[in-house]
Short mmCIF file of C-alpha atoms in Angstrom, two decimals:
data_model
loop_
_atom_site.label_atom_id
_atom_site.label_comp_id
_atom_site.label_asym_id
_atom_site.label_seq_id
_atom_site.Cartn_x
_atom_site.Cartn_y
_atom_site.Cartn_z
CA UNK G 11 -52.26 47.39 75.51
CA UNK G 12 -51.80 44.12 73.62
CA UNK G 13 -48.49 43.77 71.85
CA UNK G 14 -46.46 41.40 69.73
CA UNK G 15 -43.49 39.96 71.57
CA UNK G 16 -40.39 38.42 70.05
CA UNK G 17 -37.55 36.33 71.44
CA UNK G 18 -34.62 36.41 71.45
CA UNK G 19 -33.84 40.08 71.00
CA UNK G 20 -30.39 39.18 69.69
CA UNK G 21 -28.94 35.86 68.59
CA UNK G 22 -25.41 35.14 67.42
CA UNK G 23 -24.88 31.87 65.58
CA UNK G 24 -22.32 30.10 63.47
CA UNK G 25 -22.87 29.65 59.74
CA UNK G 26 -24.66 26.39 59.04
CA UNK G 27 -26.46 26.26 62.37
CA UNK G 28 -30.23 26.14 62.74
CA UNK G 29 -31.98 29.11 64.30
CA UNK G 30 -35.52 29.46 65.59
CA UNK G 31 -36.98 32.90 66.16
CA UNK G 32 -40.11 33.07 68.26
CA UNK G 33 -43.06 35.41 68.26
CA UNK G 34 -46.25 35.72 70.26
CA UNK G 35 -48.78 37.63 68.12
CA UNK G 36 -51.70 39.58 69.52
CA UNK G 37 -54.20 37.01 70.72
CA UNK G 38 -57.25 37.87 68.60
CA UNK G 39 -55.30 38.42 65.39
CA UNK G 40 -55.64 35.92 62.56
CA UNK G 41 -52.84 36.87 60.20
CA UNK G 42 -49.15 36.55 60.98
CA UNK G 43 -46.09 37.75 59.14
CA UNK G 44 -42.32 37.73 59.13
CA UNK G 45 -40.30 40.59 57.68
CA UNK G 46 -36.59 41.20 57.76
CA UNK G 47 -34.32 44.21 57.42
CA UNK G 48 -30.70 43.84 56.47
CA UNK G 49 -28.78 46.76 57.95
CA UNK G 50 -29.44 49.96 56.03
CA UNK G 51 -31.74 48.28 53.52
CA UNK G 52 -35.47 47.93 53.00
CA UNK G 53 -37.84 46.10 55.31
CA UNK G 54 -38.53 43.00 53.19
CA UNK G 55 -41.58 40.75 53.30
CA UNK G 56 -40.76 37.09 53.93
CA UNK G 57 -44.02 35.25 54.54
CA UNK G 58 -47.61 35.54 55.68
CA UNK G 59 -49.54 32.83 57.53
CA UNK G 60 -53.25 32.34 57.96
CA UNK G 61 -55.43 29.45 59.04
CA UNK G 62 -52.38 27.31 59.78
CA UNK G 63 -50.82 27.61 56.38
CA UNK G 64 -48.63 29.94 54.37
CA UNK G 65 -50.81 32.39 52.44
CA UNK G 66 -48.03 34.18 50.58
CA UNK G 67 -44.25 34.07 50.51
CA UNK G 68 -41.50 36.01 48.82
CA UNK G 69 -38.66 34.71 46.71
CA UNK G 70 -36.40 35.18 49.74
CA UNK G 71 -38.38 32.53 51.61
CA UNK G 72 -36.69 29.46 50.13
CA UNK G 73 -36.40 25.91 51.41
CA UNK G 74 -34.07 27.02 54.20
CA UNK G 75 -36.94 28.85 55.85
CA UNK G 76 -40.05 27.49 57.51
CA UNK G 77 -42.78 28.83 59.76
CA UNK G 78 -44.95 27.10 62.27
CA UNK G 79 -47.67 27.83 64.77
CA UNK G 80 -46.95 24.99 67.17
CA UNK G 81 -49.63 25.96 69.68
CA UNK G 82 -52.32 28.58 70.08
CA UNK G 83 -49.98 31.41 70.89
CA UNK G 84 -46.51 31.05 69.34
CA UNK G 85 -45.48 31.71 65.75
CA UNK G 86 -41.95 30.64 64.83
CA UNK G 87 -39.51 31.23 61.99
CA UNK G 88 -36.88 28.55 61.49
CA UNK G 89 -33.78 28.97 59.38
CA UNK G 90 -32.41 25.50 58.76
CA UNK G 91 -28.80 26.22 57.88
CA UNK G 92 -27.86 29.84 58.35
CA UNK G 93 -25.73 31.76 55.88
CA UNK G 94 -23.79 34.98 56.41
CA UNK G 95 -26.37 36.85 54.32
CA UNK G 96 -29.14 35.85 56.74
CA UNK G 97 -27.75 38.39 59.22
CA UNK G 98 -30.57 40.89 59.66
CA UNK G 99 -33.25 42.17 61.99
CA UNK G 100 -36.28 39.89 61.78
CA UNK G 101 -39.67 41.42 62.57
CA UNK G 102 -42.79 39.48 63.40
CA UNK G 103 -46.16 41.16 62.81
CA UNK G 104 -49.82 40.32 63.16
CA UNK G 105 -53.09 41.82 61.95
CA UNK G 106 -56.82 41.34 62.39
CA UNK G 107 -57.45 41.31 58.67
CA UNK G 108 -55.36 41.22 55.53
CA UNK G 109 -55.35 43.25 52.36
CA UNK G 110 -55.25 46.89 51.50
CA UNK G 111 -58.04 47.98 53.83
CA UNK G 112 -56.73 46.46 56.97
CA UNK G 113 -54.27 49.29 57.46
CA UNK G 114 -52.49 48.19 60.49
CA UNK G 115 -49.78 45.65 61.01
CA UNK G 116 -48.69 45.30 64.63
CA UNK G 117 -44.97 44.64 64.90
CA UNK G 118 -42.75 43.18 67.53
CA UNK G 119 -39.47 44.85 68.50
CA UNK G 120 -37.48 42.53 66.28
CA UNK G 121 -34.88 39.80 66.70
CA UNK G 122 -31.41 40.67 65.54
CA UNK G 123 -29.66 37.67 64.00
CA UNK G 124 -25.90 37.74 63.52
CA UNK G 125 -24.36 34.89 61.56
CA UNK G 126 -20.60 34.47 61.92
CA UNK X 8 -42.78 44.87 40.64
CA UNK X 9 -44.28 47.10 43.28
CA UNK X 10 -41.82 49.24 45.21
CA UNK X 11 -41.42 52.19 47.55
CA UNK X 12 -38.62 54.74 47.44
CA UNK X 13 -38.07 57.21 50.24
CA UNK X 14 -35.48 59.85 50.83
CA UNK X 15 -32.26 58.76 52.45
CA UNK X 16 -31.46 59.92 55.90
CA UNK X 17 -30.52 60.85 58.36
CA UNK X 18 -32.53 64.02 58.47
CA UNK X 19 -31.42 66.37 61.24
CA UNK X 20 -33.67 69.26 62.27
CA UNK X 21 -33.94 71.71 65.10
CA UNK X 22 -37.01 71.66 67.30
CA UNK X 23 -40.01 73.48 65.75
CA UNK X 24 -38.63 73.12 62.22
CA UNK X 25 -40.80 71.96 59.32
CA UNK X 26 -40.40 68.34 58.28
CA UNK X 27 -40.83 66.73 54.89
CA UNK X 28 -39.86 63.14 54.16
CA UNK X 29 -40.38 62.25 50.52
CA UNK X 30 -41.91 58.95 49.43
CA UNK X 31 -42.74 57.76 45.93
CA UNK X 32 -44.13 54.44 44.87
CA UNK X 33 -44.53 52.13 41.91
CA UNK X 34 -47.53 49.83 41.91
CA UNK X 35 -49.89 48.00 39.63
CA UNK X 36 -53.45 48.65 40.64
CA UNK X 37 -54.51 51.04 43.37
CA UNK X 38 -52.52 50.60 46.55
CA UNK X 39 -53.23 51.77 50.04
CA UNK X 40 -50.36 53.84 51.42
CA UNK X 41 -48.97 53.98 54.93
CA UNK X 42 -46.40 55.65 57.11
CA UNK X 43 -44.99 53.60 59.96
CA UNK X 44 -42.70 54.93 62.69
CA UNK X 45 -40.12 53.09 64.78
CA UNK X 46 -39.01 54.73 68.03
CA UNK X 47 -35.74 53.58 69.57
CA UNK X 48 -35.99 50.10 71.02
CA UNK X 49 -39.53 49.53 69.76
CA UNK X 50 -41.26 47.82 66.84
CA UNK X 51 -42.76 49.60 63.84
CA UNK X 52 -46.15 51.17 64.50
CA UNK X 53 -48.68 52.68 62.15
CA UNK X 54 -48.54 56.47 62.05
CA UNK X 55 -51.12 57.20 59.33
CA UNK X 56 -52.65 55.78 56.18
CA UNK X 57 -54.58 56.72 53.03
CA UNK X 58 -56.56 54.26 50.97
CA UNK X 59 -57.41 56.20 47.81
CA UNK X 60 -56.23 59.10 45.68
CA UNK X 61 -56.43 62.57 47.26
CA UNK X 62 -57.04 61.10 50.72
CA UNK X 63 -55.08 62.80 53.49
CA UNK X 64 -53.91 60.72 56.41
CA UNK X 65 -53.09 62.52 59.64
CA UNK X 66 -52.02 61.68 63.18
CA UNK X 67 -50.01 63.39 65.95
CA UNK X 68 -49.51 66.50 63.79
CA UNK X 69 -48.14 64.47 60.86
CA UNK X 70 -49.90 64.52 57.48
CA UNK X 71 -49.50 62.84 54.12
CA UNK X 72 -51.64 63.17 50.98
CA UNK X 73 -52.08 60.34 48.45
CA UNK X 74 -51.07 61.87 45.12
CA UNK X 75 -51.85 59.49 42.29
CA UNK X 76 -50.65 61.85 39.56
CA UNK X 77 -47.16 62.02 41.05
CA UNK X 78 -47.27 58.58 42.74
CA UNK X 79 -46.20 60.19 45.98
CA UNK X 80 -47.10 60.14 49.66
CA UNK X 81 -44.80 62.67 51.32
CA UNK X 82 -44.84 62.94 55.11
CA UNK X 83 -45.01 66.43 56.63
CA UNK X 84 -45.14 68.02 60.05
CA UNK X 85 -45.26 71.70 60.70
CA UNK X 86 -43.24 71.79 63.92
CA UNK X 87 -41.17 68.81 65.01
CA UNK X 88 -40.30 67.96 68.60
CA UNK X 89 -37.36 66.08 70.08
CA UNK X 90 -39.77 63.22 70.80
CA UNK X 91 -40.35 62.80 67.03
CA UNK X 92 -36.82 61.44 66.64
CA UNK X 93 -37.35 58.00 65.11
CA UNK X 94 -37.14 56.03 61.87
CA UNK X 95 -40.03 56.60 59.46
CA UNK X 96 -41.08 53.96 56.91
CA UNK X 97 -43.31 54.52 53.89
CA UNK X 98 -45.25 51.44 52.76
CA UNK X 99 -47.91 50.21 50.34
CA UNK X 100 -50.32 47.32 50.02
CA UNK X 101 -52.15 46.46 46.79
CA UNK X 102 -54.69 44.16 48.37
CA UNK X 103 -52.80 40.98 49.12
CA UNK X 104 -51.00 39.71 52.18
CA UNK X 105 -47.79 41.56 51.42
CA UNK X 106 -47.07 45.11 52.57
CA UNK X 107 -44.05 46.61 50.82
CA UNK X 108 -41.82 48.96 52.80
CA UNK X 109 -39.21 51.50 51.94
CA UNK X 110 -35.77 51.55 53.53
CA UNK X 111 -36.75 53.99 56.26
CA UNK X 112 -35.60 57.53 56.96
CA UNK X 113 -33.99 58.33 60.30
CA UNK X 114 -34.99 61.66 61.81
CA UNK X 115 -32.96 63.41 64.52
CA UNK X 116 -34.51 66.45 66.18
CA UNK X 117 -32.19 68.65 68.24
CA UNK X 118 -33.39 70.73 71.18
#
């Protein structure tokens, strides 16, 4: 069964360092997303990506964040200069369609980022 | 803005007990509503959904009914199993790219 894969599963970094989280979405999906969950809090939307550009982003997704689809399979989230409050579980997701009738987002297992 | 509130966990039940996890929402417009489940070591996966008022979503013995009058989408199961132990997330989408999730409710089922 096709699945979304994420690497690394856990990354520890020093404050101020750049981090790249990688995702391989399901191959025939067109829409890609990043969400994050700070421990014990809500799963928060960061950004959606379609047709090689950002389609929507949240207020969390500031200039420190960027996304890229560098080739036909990978979808990356870069945090330019990490802060302590960036420590969270980051989930990548993909879907065939977008909007309220699509129903299903397919999630990866998450990448846990710890900023020291 | 749009939001989802679900009951805090953890919820601990014995096998074969009845489960209810409460979820209420605030949204402009007419959202679609979802329950996602996350088993240990795995990503979130769709459990069930409802796209309009009074719809009932169901899957694997779980049910939830879209109640517009009470803005609720409570998850129920008549008889839980140990294998149902997981984190359950209520979510909504009002038609854009963004799906809004609650904080999740952890369920422990004891044998």
